[in-house]
PDB file of C-alpha atoms in Angstrom:
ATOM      1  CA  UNK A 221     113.649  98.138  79.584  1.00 43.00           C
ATOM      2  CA  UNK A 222     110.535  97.127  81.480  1.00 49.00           C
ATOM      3  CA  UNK A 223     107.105  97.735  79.865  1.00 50.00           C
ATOM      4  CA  UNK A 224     104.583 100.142  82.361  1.00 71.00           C
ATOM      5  CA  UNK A 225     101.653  97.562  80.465  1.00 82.00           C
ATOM      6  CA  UNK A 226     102.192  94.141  80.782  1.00 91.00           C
ATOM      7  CA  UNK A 227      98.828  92.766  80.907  1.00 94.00           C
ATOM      8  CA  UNK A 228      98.577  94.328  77.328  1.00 92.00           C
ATOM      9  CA  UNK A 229     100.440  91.921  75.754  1.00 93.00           C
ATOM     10  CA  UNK A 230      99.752  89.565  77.902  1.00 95.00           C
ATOM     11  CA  UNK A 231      97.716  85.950  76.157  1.00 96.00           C
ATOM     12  CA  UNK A 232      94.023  86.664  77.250  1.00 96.00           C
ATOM     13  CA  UNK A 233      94.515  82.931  79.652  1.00 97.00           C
ATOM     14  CA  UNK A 234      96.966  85.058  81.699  1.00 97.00           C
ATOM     15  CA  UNK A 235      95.097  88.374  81.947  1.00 97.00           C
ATOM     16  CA  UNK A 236      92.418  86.011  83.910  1.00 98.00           C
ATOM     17  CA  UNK A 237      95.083  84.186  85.933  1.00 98.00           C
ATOM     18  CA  UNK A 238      94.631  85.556  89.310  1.00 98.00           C
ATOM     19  CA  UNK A 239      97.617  85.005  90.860  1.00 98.00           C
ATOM     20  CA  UNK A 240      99.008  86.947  87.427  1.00 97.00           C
ATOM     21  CA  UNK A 241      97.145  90.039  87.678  1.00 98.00           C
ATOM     22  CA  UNK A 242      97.113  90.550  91.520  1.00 98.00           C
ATOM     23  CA  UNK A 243     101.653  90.415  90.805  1.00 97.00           C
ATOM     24  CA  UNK A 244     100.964  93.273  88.476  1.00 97.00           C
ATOM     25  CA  UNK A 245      98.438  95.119  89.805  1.00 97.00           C
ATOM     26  CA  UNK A 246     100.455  95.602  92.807  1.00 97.00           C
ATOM     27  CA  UNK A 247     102.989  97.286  90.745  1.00 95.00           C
ATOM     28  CA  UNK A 248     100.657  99.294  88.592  1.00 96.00           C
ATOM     29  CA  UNK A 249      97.065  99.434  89.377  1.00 97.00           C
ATOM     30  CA  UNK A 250      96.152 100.484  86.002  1.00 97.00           C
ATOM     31  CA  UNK A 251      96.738  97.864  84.854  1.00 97.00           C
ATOM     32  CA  UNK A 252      93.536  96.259  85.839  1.00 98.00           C
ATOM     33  CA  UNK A 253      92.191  97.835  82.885  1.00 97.00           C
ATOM     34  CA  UNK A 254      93.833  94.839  81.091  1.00 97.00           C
ATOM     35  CA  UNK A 255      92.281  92.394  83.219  1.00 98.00           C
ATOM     36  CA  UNK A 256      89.806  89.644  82.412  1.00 97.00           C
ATOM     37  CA  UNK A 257      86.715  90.810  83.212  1.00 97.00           C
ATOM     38  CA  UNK A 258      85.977  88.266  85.713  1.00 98.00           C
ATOM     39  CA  UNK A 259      89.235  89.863  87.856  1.00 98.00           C
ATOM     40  CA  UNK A 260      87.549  93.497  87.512  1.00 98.00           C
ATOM     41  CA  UNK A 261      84.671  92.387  89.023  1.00 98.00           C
ATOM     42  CA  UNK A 262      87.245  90.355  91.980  1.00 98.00           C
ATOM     43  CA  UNK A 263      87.019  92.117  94.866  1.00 98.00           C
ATOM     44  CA  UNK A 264      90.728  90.979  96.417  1.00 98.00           C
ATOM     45  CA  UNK A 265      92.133  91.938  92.731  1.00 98.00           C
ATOM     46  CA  UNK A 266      90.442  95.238  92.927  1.00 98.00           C
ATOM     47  CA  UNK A 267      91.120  96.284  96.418  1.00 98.00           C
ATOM     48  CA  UNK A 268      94.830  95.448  95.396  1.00 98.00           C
ATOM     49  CA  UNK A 269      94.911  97.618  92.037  1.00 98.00           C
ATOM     50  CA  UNK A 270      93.176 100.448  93.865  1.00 98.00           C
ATOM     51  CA  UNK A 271      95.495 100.356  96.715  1.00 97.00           C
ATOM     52  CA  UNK A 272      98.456 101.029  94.185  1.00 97.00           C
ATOM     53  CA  UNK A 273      96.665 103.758  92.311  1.00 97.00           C
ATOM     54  CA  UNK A 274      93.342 105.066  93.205  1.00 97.00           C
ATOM     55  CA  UNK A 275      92.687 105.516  89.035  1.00 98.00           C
ATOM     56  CA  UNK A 276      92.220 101.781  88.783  1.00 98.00           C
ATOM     57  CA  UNK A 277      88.859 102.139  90.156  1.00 98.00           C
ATOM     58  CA  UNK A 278      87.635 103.043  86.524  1.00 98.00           C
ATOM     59  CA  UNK A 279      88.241  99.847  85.515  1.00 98.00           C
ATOM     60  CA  UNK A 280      86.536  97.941  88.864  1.00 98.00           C
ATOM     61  CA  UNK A 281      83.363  95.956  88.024  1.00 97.00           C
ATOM     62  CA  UNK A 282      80.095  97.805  88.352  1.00 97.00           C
ATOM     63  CA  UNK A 283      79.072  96.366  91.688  1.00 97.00           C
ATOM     64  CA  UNK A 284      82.604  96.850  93.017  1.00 98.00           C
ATOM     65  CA  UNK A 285      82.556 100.760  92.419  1.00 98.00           C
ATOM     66  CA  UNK A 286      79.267 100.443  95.163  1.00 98.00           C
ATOM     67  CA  UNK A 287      81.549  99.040  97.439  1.00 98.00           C
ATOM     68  CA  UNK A 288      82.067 101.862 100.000  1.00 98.00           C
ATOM     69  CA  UNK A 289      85.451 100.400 101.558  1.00 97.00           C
ATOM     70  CA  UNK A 290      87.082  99.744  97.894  1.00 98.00           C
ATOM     71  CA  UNK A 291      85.692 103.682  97.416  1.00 98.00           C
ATOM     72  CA  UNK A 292      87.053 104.588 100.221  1.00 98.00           C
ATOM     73  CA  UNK A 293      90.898 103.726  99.772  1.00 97.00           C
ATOM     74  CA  UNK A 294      90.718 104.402  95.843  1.00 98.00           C
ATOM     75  CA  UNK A 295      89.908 108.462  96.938  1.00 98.00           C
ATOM     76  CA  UNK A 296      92.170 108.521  99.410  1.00 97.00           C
ATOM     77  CA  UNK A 297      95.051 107.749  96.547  1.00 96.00           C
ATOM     78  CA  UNK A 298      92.800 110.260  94.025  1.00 97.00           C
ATOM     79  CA  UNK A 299      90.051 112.087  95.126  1.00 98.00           C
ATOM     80  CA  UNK A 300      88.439 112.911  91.859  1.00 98.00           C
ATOM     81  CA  UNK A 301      88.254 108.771  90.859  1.00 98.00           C
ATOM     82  CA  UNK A 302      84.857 109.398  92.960  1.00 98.00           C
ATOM     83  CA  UNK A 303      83.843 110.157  89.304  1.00 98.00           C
ATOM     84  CA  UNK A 304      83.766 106.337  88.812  1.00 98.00           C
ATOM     85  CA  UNK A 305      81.828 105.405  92.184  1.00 98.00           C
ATOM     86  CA  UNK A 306      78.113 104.710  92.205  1.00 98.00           C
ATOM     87  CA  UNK A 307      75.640 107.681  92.251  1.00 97.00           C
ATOM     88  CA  UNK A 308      75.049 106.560  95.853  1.00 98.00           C
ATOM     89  CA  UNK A 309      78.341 107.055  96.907  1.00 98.00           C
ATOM     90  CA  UNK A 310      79.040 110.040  95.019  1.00 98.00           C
ATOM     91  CA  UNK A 311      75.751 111.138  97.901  1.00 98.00           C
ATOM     92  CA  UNK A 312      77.602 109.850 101.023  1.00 98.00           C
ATOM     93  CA  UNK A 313      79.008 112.655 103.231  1.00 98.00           C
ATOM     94  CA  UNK A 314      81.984 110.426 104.288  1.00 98.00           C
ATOM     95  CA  UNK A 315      82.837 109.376 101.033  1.00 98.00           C
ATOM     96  CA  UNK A 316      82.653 113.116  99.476  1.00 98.00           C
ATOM     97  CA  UNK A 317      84.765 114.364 102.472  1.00 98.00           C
ATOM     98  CA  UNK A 318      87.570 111.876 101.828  1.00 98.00           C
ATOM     99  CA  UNK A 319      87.564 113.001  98.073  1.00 98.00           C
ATOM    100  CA  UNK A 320      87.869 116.326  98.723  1.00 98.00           C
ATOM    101  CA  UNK A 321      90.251 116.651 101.176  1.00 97.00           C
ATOM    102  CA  UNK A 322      92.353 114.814  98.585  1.00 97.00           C
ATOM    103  CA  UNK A 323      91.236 117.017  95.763  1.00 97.00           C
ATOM    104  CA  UNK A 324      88.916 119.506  96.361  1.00 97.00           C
ATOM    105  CA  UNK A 325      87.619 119.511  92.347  1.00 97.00           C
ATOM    106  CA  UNK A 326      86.470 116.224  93.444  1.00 98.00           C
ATOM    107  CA  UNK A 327      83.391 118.318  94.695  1.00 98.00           C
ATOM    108  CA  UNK A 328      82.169 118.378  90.531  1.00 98.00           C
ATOM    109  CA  UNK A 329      81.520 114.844  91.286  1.00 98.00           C
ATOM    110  CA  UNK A 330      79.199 114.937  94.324  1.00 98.00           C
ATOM    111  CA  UNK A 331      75.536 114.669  93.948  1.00 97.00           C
ATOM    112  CA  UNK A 332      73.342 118.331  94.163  1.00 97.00           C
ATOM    113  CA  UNK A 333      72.993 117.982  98.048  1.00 98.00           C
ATOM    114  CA  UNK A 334      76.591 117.921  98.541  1.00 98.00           C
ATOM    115  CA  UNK A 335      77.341 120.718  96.953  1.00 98.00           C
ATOM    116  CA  UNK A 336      75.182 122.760  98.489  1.00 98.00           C
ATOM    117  CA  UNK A 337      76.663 120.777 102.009  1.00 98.00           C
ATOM    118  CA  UNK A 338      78.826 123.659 103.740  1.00 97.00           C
ATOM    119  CA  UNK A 339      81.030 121.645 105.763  1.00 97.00           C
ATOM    120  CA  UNK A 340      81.915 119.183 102.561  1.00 98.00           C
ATOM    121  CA  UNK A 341      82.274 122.776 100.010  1.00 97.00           C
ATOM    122  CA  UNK A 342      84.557 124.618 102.786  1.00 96.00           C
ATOM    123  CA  UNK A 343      86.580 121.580 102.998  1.00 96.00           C
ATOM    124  CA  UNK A 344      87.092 121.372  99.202  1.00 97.00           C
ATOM    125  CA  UNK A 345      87.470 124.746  98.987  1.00 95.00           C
ATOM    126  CA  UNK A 346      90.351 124.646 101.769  1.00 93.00           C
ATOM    127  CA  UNK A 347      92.044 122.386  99.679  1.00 94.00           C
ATOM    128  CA  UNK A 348      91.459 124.005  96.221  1.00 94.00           C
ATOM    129  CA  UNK A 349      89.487 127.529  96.277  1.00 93.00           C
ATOM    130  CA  UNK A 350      88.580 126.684  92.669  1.00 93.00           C
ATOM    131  CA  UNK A 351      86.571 124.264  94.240  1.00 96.00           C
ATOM    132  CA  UNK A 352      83.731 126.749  94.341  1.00 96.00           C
ATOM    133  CA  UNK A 353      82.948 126.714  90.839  1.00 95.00           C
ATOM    134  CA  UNK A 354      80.894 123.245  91.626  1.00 97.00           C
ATOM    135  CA  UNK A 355      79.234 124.675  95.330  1.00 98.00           C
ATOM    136  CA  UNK A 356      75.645 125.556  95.076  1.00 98.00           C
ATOM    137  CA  UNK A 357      74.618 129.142  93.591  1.00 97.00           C
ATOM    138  CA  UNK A 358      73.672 129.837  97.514  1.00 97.00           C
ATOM    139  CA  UNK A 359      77.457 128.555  98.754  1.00 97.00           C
ATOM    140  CA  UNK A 360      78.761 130.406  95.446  1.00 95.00           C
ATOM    141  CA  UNK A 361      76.916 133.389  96.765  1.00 95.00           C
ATOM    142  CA  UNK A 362      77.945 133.153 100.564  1.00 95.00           C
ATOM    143  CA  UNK A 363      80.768 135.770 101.433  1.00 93.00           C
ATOM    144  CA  UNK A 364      82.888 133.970 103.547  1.00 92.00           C
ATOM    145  CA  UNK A 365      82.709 131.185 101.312  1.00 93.00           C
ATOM    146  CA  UNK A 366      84.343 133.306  98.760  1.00 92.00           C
ATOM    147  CA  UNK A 367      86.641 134.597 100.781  1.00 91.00           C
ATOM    148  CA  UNK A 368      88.040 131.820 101.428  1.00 91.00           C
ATOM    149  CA  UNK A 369      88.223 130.811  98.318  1.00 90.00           C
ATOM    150  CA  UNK A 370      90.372 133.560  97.343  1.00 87.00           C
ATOM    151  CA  UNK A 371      92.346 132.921  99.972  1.00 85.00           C
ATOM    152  CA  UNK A 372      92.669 129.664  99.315  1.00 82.00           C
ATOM    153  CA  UNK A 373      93.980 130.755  95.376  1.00 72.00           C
ATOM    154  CA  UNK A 374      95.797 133.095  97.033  1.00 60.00           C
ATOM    155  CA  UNK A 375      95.227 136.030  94.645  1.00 48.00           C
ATOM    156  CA  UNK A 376      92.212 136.710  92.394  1.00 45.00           C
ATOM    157  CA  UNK A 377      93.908 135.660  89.688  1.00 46.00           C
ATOM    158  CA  UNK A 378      91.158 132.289  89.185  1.00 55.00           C
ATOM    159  CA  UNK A 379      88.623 133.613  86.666  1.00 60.00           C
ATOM    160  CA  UNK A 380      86.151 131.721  88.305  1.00 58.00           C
ATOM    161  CA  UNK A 381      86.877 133.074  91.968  1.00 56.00           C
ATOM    162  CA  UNK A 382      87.604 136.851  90.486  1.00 59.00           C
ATOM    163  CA  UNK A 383      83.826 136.175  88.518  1.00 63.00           C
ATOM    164  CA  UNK A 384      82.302 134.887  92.139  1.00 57.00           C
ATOM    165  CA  UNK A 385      83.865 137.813  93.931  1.00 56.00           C
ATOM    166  CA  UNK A 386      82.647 140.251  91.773  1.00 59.00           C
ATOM    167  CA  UNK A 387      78.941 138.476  92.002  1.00 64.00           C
ATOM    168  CA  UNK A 388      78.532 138.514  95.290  1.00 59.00           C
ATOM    169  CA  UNK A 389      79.656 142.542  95.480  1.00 61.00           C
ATOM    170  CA  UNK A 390      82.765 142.194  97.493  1.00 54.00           C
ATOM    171  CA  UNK A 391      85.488 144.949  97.214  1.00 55.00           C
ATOM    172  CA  UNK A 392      89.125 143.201  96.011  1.00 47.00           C
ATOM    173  CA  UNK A 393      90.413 145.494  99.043  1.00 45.00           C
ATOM    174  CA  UNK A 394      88.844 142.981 101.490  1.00 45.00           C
ATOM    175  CA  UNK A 395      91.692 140.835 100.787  1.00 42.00           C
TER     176      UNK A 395
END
């Protein structure tokens, strides 16, 4: 039986033993939590983990979770790991769009202009109408917004949509 951590256990000369870690972060990405430090911050190593599982981008190197590329492909795996990018990138439109369209709760995780950014709230809202609970009050109040959002639940049964819904005035017959 194989063990899903084997940088773990693994002497603390092998956890920084590049050619080590890059085998098994190909196979499990989350592992690079287990990495020397000096790997987390290795850009190759990194892009590697990430590439298996967008979640290993918690465990990137501070300067490496700026790095819009390595961003990039870890949200495309996971949208929500754009909880672990810089504040920068958790601002840039392209970034935000490739979250959301993976996971539109990613959207709790954009900066205040994004969320109030229709184009990046409809499209996490067309791929999660409980995305709305993290739009701006004005895209909260907006009644196609809402709509779709309901829609997008496909019934009012979402406390947080039915709550929106019966905000913003809108009759549950408009559905």
């Amino acid at each position: 039986r194989r063990s899903k951590w084997v940088l773990e256990f693994a002497s603390a000369d092998l956890r920084s033993d590049k050619e080590v870690v890059l085998e098994v972060v190909r196979n499990n990405g989350v592992e690079l939590k287990y990495a020397g430090r000096d790997l987390q911050a290795d850009r190759e190593v990194v892009l590697e983990a990430v590439k298996q599982n967008g979640v290993a981008l918690e465990y990137a190197g501070e300067d490496l979770r700026a790095d819009r590329e390595l961003v990039l492909e870890a949200v495309r795996k996971d949208g929500v790991v754009i909880e672990y990018a810089s504040e920068n990138l958790r601002g840039d439109t392209e970034v935000v769009l490739e979250s959301v369209r993976e996971n539109g709760l990613a959207l709790q995780y954009a900066n205040e202009i994004l969320r109030a950014d229709t184009e990046v709230v409809l499209e996490a809202v067309r791929q999660n109408g409980e995305a709305l609970e993290y739009a701006s009050d004005d895209l909260q109040a907006d009644k196609d917004m809402v709509l779709l959002a309901a829609r997008c639940c496909g019934q009012l049964g979402s406390d947080v949509i039915g709550n929106l819904v019966r905000e913003a005035g809108i009759e549950a017959k408009t559905f």
